[in-house]
GROMACS .gro file of C-alpha atoms in nm:
model
  292
    1UNK     CA    1   7.510  13.948  10.973
    2UNK     CA    2   7.733  13.641  10.994
    3UNK     CA    3   7.613  13.467  10.678
    4UNK     CA    4   7.883  13.327  10.451
    5UNK     CA    5   7.830  13.232  10.087
    6UNK     CA    6   7.879  12.861  10.024
    7UNK     CA    7   8.217  12.779   9.866
    8UNK     CA    8   8.501  12.527   9.883
    9UNK     CA    9   8.866  12.562   9.780
   10UNK     CA   10   9.073  12.250   9.715
   11UNK     CA   11   9.399  12.445   9.688
   12UNK     CA   12   9.587  12.751   9.810
   13UNK     CA   13   9.373  12.878  10.101
   14UNK     CA   14   9.179  12.547  10.140
   15UNK     CA   15   8.896  12.768  10.261
   16UNK     CA   16   8.526  12.687  10.284
   17UNK     CA   17   8.210  12.846  10.417
   18UNK     CA   18   8.222  12.602  10.711
   19UNK     CA   19   8.576  12.703  10.803
   20UNK     CA   20   8.490  13.074  10.777
   21UNK     CA   21   8.192  13.029  11.009
   22UNK     CA   22   8.419  12.848  11.256
   23UNK     CA   23   8.661  13.144  11.249
   24UNK     CA   24   8.371  13.382  11.315
   25UNK     CA   25   8.255  13.164  11.606
   26UNK     CA   26   8.602  13.157  11.761
   27UNK     CA   27   8.623  13.536  11.735
   28UNK     CA   28   8.281  13.580  11.902
   29UNK     CA   29   8.386  13.349  12.186
   30UNK     CA   30   8.705  13.550  12.242
   31UNK     CA   31   8.493  13.868  12.248
   32UNK     CA   32   8.256  13.705  12.499
   33UNK     CA   33   7.960  13.749  12.261
   34UNK     CA   34   7.777  13.438  12.380
   35UNK     CA   35   7.433  13.523  12.240
   36UNK     CA   36   7.573  13.598  11.894
   37UNK     CA   37   7.786  13.283  11.904
   38UNK     CA   38   7.506  13.041  11.997
   39UNK     CA   39   7.339  13.022  11.650
   40UNK     CA   40   7.676  12.943  11.490
   41UNK     CA   41   7.740  12.676  11.754
   42UNK     CA   42   7.411  12.508  11.666
   43UNK     CA   43   7.479  12.532  11.292
   44UNK     CA   44   7.834  12.394  11.315
   45UNK     CA   45   7.728  12.119  11.557
   46UNK     CA   46   7.464  12.001  11.312
   47UNK     CA   47   7.717  12.011  11.029
   48UNK     CA   48   7.976  11.808  11.222
   49UNK     CA   49   7.710  11.556  11.331
   50UNK     CA   50   7.581  11.499  10.978
   51UNK     CA   51   7.701  11.239  10.729
   52UNK     CA   52   7.839  11.512  10.503
   53UNK     CA   53   8.209  11.510  10.414
   54UNK     CA   54   8.433  11.799  10.524
   55UNK     CA   55   8.799  11.859  10.450
   56UNK     CA   56   9.058  11.839  10.726
   57UNK     CA   57   9.080  12.220  10.725
   58UNK     CA   58   8.705  12.269  10.776
   59UNK     CA   59   8.674  11.989  11.032
   60UNK     CA   60   8.975  12.096  11.236
   61UNK     CA   61   8.876  12.462  11.258
   62UNK     CA   62   8.514  12.376  11.343
   63UNK     CA   63   8.632  12.152  11.627
   64UNK     CA   64   8.873  12.420  11.753
   65UNK     CA   65   8.594  12.679  11.765
   66UNK     CA   66   8.339  12.445  11.924
   67UNK     CA   67   8.591  12.328  12.184
   68UNK     CA   68   8.673  12.687  12.276
   69UNK     CA   69   8.301  12.763  12.311
   70UNK     CA   70   8.248  12.452  12.526
   71UNK     CA   71   8.542  12.546  12.748
   72UNK     CA   72   8.416  12.901  12.801
   73UNK     CA   73   8.063  12.788  12.881
   74UNK     CA   74   8.124  12.476  13.089
   75UNK     CA   75   7.973  12.456  13.437
   76UNK     CA   76   8.204  12.364  13.724
   77UNK     CA   77   8.098  12.046  13.898
   78UNK     CA   78   7.881  11.936  13.605
   79UNK     CA   79   8.001  11.595  13.490
   80UNK     CA   80   7.902  11.308  13.269
   81UNK     CA   81   7.797  11.003  13.469
   82UNK     CA   82   7.644  10.708  13.289
   83UNK     CA   83   7.633  10.332  13.242
   84UNK     CA   84   7.635  10.143  12.916
   85UNK     CA   85   7.597   9.782  12.813
   86UNK     CA   86   7.662   9.608  12.483
   87UNK     CA   87   7.369   9.384  12.389
   88UNK     CA   88   7.276   9.356  12.757
   89UNK     CA   89   7.620   9.227  12.862
   90UNK     CA   90   7.927   9.369  13.037
   91UNK     CA   91   7.772   9.669  13.212
   92UNK     CA   92   8.027   9.950  13.251
   93UNK     CA   93   8.013  10.270  13.456
   94UNK     CA   94   8.178  10.590  13.328
   95UNK     CA   95   8.232  10.926  13.496
   96UNK     CA   96   8.420  11.230  13.359
   97UNK     CA   97   8.421  11.610  13.372
   98UNK     CA   98   8.559  11.637  13.020
   99UNK     CA   99   8.321  11.779  12.755
  100UNK     CA  100   8.376  11.473  12.532
  101UNK     CA  101   8.411  11.104  12.608
  102UNK     CA  102   8.495  10.829  12.361
  103UNK     CA  103   8.499  10.454  12.418
  104UNK     CA  104   8.624  10.203  12.162
  105UNK     CA  105   8.418   9.884  12.156
  106UNK     CA  106   8.551   9.573  11.984
  107UNK     CA  107   8.289   9.367  11.801
  108UNK     CA  108   8.378   8.998  11.797
  109UNK     CA  109   8.128   8.893  11.529
  110UNK     CA  110   7.885   9.034  11.276
  111UNK     CA  111   7.572   8.941  11.470
  112UNK     CA  112   7.313   9.218  11.526
  113UNK     CA  113   7.352   9.397  11.858
  114UNK     CA  114   7.264   9.711  12.048
  115UNK     CA  115   7.413   9.958  12.294
  116UNK     CA  116   7.210  10.068  12.597
  117UNK     CA  117   7.307  10.392  12.775
  118UNK     CA  118   7.168  10.503  13.112
  119UNK     CA  119   7.231  10.866  13.214
  120UNK     CA  120   7.290  10.880  13.590
  121UNK     CA  121   7.404  11.241  13.609
  122UNK     CA  122   7.252  11.587  13.566
  123UNK     CA  123   7.428  11.678  13.239
  124UNK     CA  124   7.249  11.624  12.910
  125UNK     CA  125   7.428  11.354  12.708
  126UNK     CA  126   7.449  11.334  12.329
  127UNK     CA  127   7.549  10.983  12.220
  128UNK     CA  128   7.665  10.864  11.878
  129UNK     CA  129   7.768  10.523  11.748
  130UNK     CA  130   8.037  10.524  11.479
  131UNK     CA  131   8.136  10.209  11.292
  132UNK     CA  132   8.473  10.164  11.123
  133UNK     CA  133   8.610   9.870  10.934
  134UNK     CA  134   8.796   9.736  10.633
  135UNK     CA  135   8.602   9.583  10.340
  136UNK     CA  136   8.646   9.210  10.292
  137UNK     CA  137   8.903   9.115  10.032
  138UNK     CA  138   8.727   9.106   9.698
  139UNK     CA  139   8.427   9.302   9.823
  140UNK     CA  140   8.541   9.636   9.681
  141UNK     CA  141   8.397   9.758   9.353
  142UNK     CA  142   8.527   9.989   9.080
  143UNK     CA  143   8.386  10.340   9.116
  144UNK     CA  144   8.457  10.686   8.979
  145UNK     CA  145   8.333  11.045   9.003
  146UNK     CA  146   8.474  11.333   8.797
  147UNK     CA  147   8.790  11.125   8.742
  148UNK     CA  148   8.901  10.815   8.551
  149UNK     CA  149   9.183  10.570   8.617
  150UNK     CA  150   9.309  10.266   8.432
  151UNK     CA  151   9.558  10.012   8.569
  152UNK     CA  152   9.769   9.797   8.336
  153UNK     CA  153  10.045   9.549   8.423
  154UNK     CA  154  10.325   9.511   8.169
  155UNK     CA  155  10.654   9.336   8.110
  156UNK     CA  156  10.968   9.549   8.100
  157UNK     CA  157  10.938   9.530   7.721
  158UNK     CA  158  10.598   9.698   7.740
  159UNK     CA  159  10.378   9.396   7.666
  160UNK     CA  160  10.060   9.346   7.869
  161UNK     CA  161  10.094   9.098   8.155
  162UNK     CA  162   9.826   8.904   8.341
  163UNK     CA  163   9.883   8.995   8.709
  164UNK     CA  164   9.675   8.706   8.842
  165UNK     CA  165   9.953   8.453   8.771
  166UNK     CA  166  10.318   8.559   8.744
  167UNK     CA  167  10.637   8.353   8.748
  168UNK     CA  168  10.860   8.398   9.051
  169UNK     CA  169  11.154   8.628   8.983
  170UNK     CA  170  10.975   8.827   8.712
  171UNK     CA  171  11.034   9.202   8.698
  172UNK     CA  172  10.729   9.389   8.571
  173UNK     CA  173  10.551   9.724   8.574
  174UNK     CA  174  10.229   9.857   8.723
  175UNK     CA  175  10.112  10.144   8.504
  176UNK     CA  176   9.831  10.375   8.618
  177UNK     CA  177   9.673  10.631   8.387
  178UNK     CA  178   9.473  10.908   8.559
  179UNK     CA  179   9.241  11.117   8.341
  180UNK     CA  180   9.078  11.449   8.426
  181UNK     CA  181   8.765  11.471   8.203
  182UNK     CA  182   8.802  11.850   8.197
  183UNK     CA  183   8.453  11.944   8.312
  184UNK     CA  184   8.571  12.105   8.636
  185UNK     CA  185   8.910  12.243   8.533
  186UNK     CA  186   9.244  12.185   8.703
  187UNK     CA  187   9.263  11.937   8.994
  188UNK     CA  188   9.527  12.006   9.258
  189UNK     CA  189   9.641  11.799   9.558
  190UNK     CA  190   9.556  11.464   9.400
  191UNK     CA  191   9.665  11.144   9.577
  192UNK     CA  192   9.716  10.807   9.406
  193UNK     CA  193   9.743  10.511   9.646
  194UNK     CA  194   9.885  10.176   9.530
  195UNK     CA  195   9.916   9.896   9.785
  196UNK     CA  196  10.080   9.578   9.661
  197UNK     CA  197  10.046   9.213   9.774
  198UNK     CA  198  10.310   9.072  10.007
  199UNK     CA  199  10.435   8.835   9.736
  200UNK     CA  200  10.544   9.131   9.523
  201UNK     CA  201  10.834   9.360   9.604
  202UNK     CA  202  10.865   9.723   9.498
  203UNK     CA  203  11.185   9.803   9.309
  204UNK     CA  204  11.275  10.154   9.418
  205UNK     CA  205  11.434  10.290   9.101
  206UNK     CA  206  11.553  10.602   9.284
  207UNK     CA  207  11.774  10.389   9.508
  208UNK     CA  208  11.874  10.151   9.228
  209UNK     CA  209  12.000  10.440   9.018
  210UNK     CA  210  11.797  10.370   8.704
  211UNK     CA  211  11.455  10.458   8.568
  212UNK     CA  212  11.168  10.238   8.453
  213UNK     CA  213  11.270  10.328   8.094
  214UNK     CA  214  10.901  10.395   8.026
  215UNK     CA  215  10.773  10.750   7.998
  216UNK     CA  216  10.572  10.875   8.290
  217UNK     CA  217  10.445  11.204   8.430
  218UNK     CA  218  10.645  11.388   8.695
  219UNK     CA  219  10.472  11.376   9.034
  220UNK     CA  220  10.491  11.665   9.276
  221UNK     CA  221  10.578  11.418   9.551
  222UNK     CA  222  10.612  11.040   9.572
  223UNK     CA  223  10.631  10.834   9.891
  224UNK     CA  224  10.773  10.485   9.828
  225UNK     CA  225  10.734  10.244  10.119
  226UNK     CA  226  10.786   9.870  10.171
  227UNK     CA  227  10.448   9.759  10.036
  228UNK     CA  228  10.289  10.072   9.888
  229UNK     CA  229  10.347  10.386   9.686
  230UNK     CA  230  10.167  10.718   9.737
  231UNK     CA  231  10.189  10.960   9.444
  232UNK     CA  232  10.081  11.324   9.478
  233UNK     CA  233  10.022  11.547   9.177
  234UNK     CA  234   9.804  11.803   9.001
  235UNK     CA  235   9.631  11.742   8.669
  236UNK     CA  236   9.488  11.977   8.408
  237UNK     CA  237   9.149  11.934   8.243
  238UNK     CA  238   9.130  11.699   7.941
  239UNK     CA  239   9.467  11.556   8.034
  240UNK     CA  240   9.600  11.213   8.131
  241UNK     CA  241   9.887  11.154   8.373
  242UNK     CA  242  10.078  10.825   8.369
  243UNK     CA  243  10.261  10.680   8.671
  244UNK     CA  244  10.470  10.364   8.669
  245UNK     CA  245  10.597  10.144   8.954
  246UNK     CA  246  10.852   9.867   8.892
  247UNK     CA  247  10.783   9.542   9.077
  248UNK     CA  248  10.928   9.194   9.126
  249UNK     CA  249  10.731   8.874   9.185
  250UNK     CA  250  10.946   8.767   9.479
  251UNK     CA  251  10.759   8.504   9.684
  252UNK     CA  252  10.547   8.211   9.570
  253UNK     CA  253  10.191   8.187   9.692
  254UNK     CA  254   9.845   8.334   9.660
  255UNK     CA  255   9.803   8.695   9.772
  256UNK     CA  256   9.545   8.971   9.758
  257UNK     CA  257   9.611   9.282   9.551
  258UNK     CA  258   9.411   9.568   9.713
  259UNK     CA  259   9.217   9.825   9.515
  260UNK     CA  260   9.404  10.109   9.344
  261UNK     CA  261   9.250  10.443   9.436
  262UNK     CA  262   9.298  10.806   9.339
  263UNK     CA  263   9.123  11.106   9.493
  264UNK     CA  264   9.136  11.479   9.552
  265UNK     CA  265   9.256  11.531   9.908
  266UNK     CA  266   9.028  11.831   9.965
  267UNK     CA  267   8.721  11.738   9.759
  268UNK     CA  268   8.565  11.398   9.817
  269UNK     CA  269   8.348  11.428   9.506
  270UNK     CA  270   8.657  11.369   9.289
  271UNK     CA  271   8.774  11.007   9.302
  272UNK     CA  272   8.824  10.684   9.110
  273UNK     CA  273   8.895  10.329   9.221
  274UNK     CA  274   8.989  10.004   9.048
  275UNK     CA  275   8.875   9.689   9.231
  276UNK     CA  276   9.127   9.455   9.393
  277UNK     CA  277   9.191   9.093   9.293
  278UNK     CA  278   9.362   8.773   9.399
  279UNK     CA  279   9.703   8.709   9.241
  280UNK     CA  280   9.950   8.421   9.241
  281UNK     CA  281  10.326   8.394   9.217
  282UNK     CA  282  10.421   8.052   9.077
  283UNK     CA  283  10.728   7.856   8.973
  284UNK     CA  284  10.883   7.968   8.643
  285UNK     CA  285  10.711   7.783   8.360
  286UNK     CA  286  10.383   7.742   8.549
  287UNK     CA  287  10.246   8.089   8.483
  288UNK     CA  288  10.045   7.967   8.183
  289UNK     CA  289   9.920   7.651   8.357
  290UNK     CA  290   9.593   7.763   8.512
  291UNK     CA  291   9.448   7.523   8.770
  292UNK     CA  292   9.127   7.349   8.665
   0.00000   0.00000   0.00000
């Protein structure tokens, strides 16, 4: 009996029923128990091919086990041999003895298209099309699940500031409040991502030798880069953490401020996102003069 009760751990062991089944599969492959391993191979293959989300731990171990199984059961001389065309153009021929083949296809425009594949070999082929991209600026929306965030921009004196139009040379603060509603207990391994527009510069207070003066929660780890800050932390139920980044409106122009997002690294059902917006850095004295 190789059944495993469904569970997921977002901390400590980072275990899951999927990862445990992958460990069982790897063990069966090592023991040369092919017949016992086959049902687990089918189950894990379906799981990895679905649209369901899996943590890096579960995904990695499932791929390790499936790769080991594929290596032990591959047939010498059996290769993938096929042609493919993109919307009837640019026919390409591919041949490989590897168990997996991936081809990146650049799409020049958003027009509807299709991919045609012709199997010219003896091996059975399983094809998938995966699309990746970045949302258009302004197309994101605010969303949340089991978590709440609020983003406020303030002057160094603590007064609210309109981020859409700021005078060049102004130092100001980006304050993010993250709230755990308390329904599901303590959240560990949380990641807050703040990416700032190119007209704003991050003032790294650790290098400058001073603090933001404003109270904030202590992160477990904070990664400050040229244009973004990643903050990692844990948060108890019915509690709000506050994180502050000091900024300077350095360069005049119109820029896009990407969405601010926070999520549990090992549970995709816990997340919150504030939509992005266009912002301007203007000459001092023009910040209150909105264009008609």
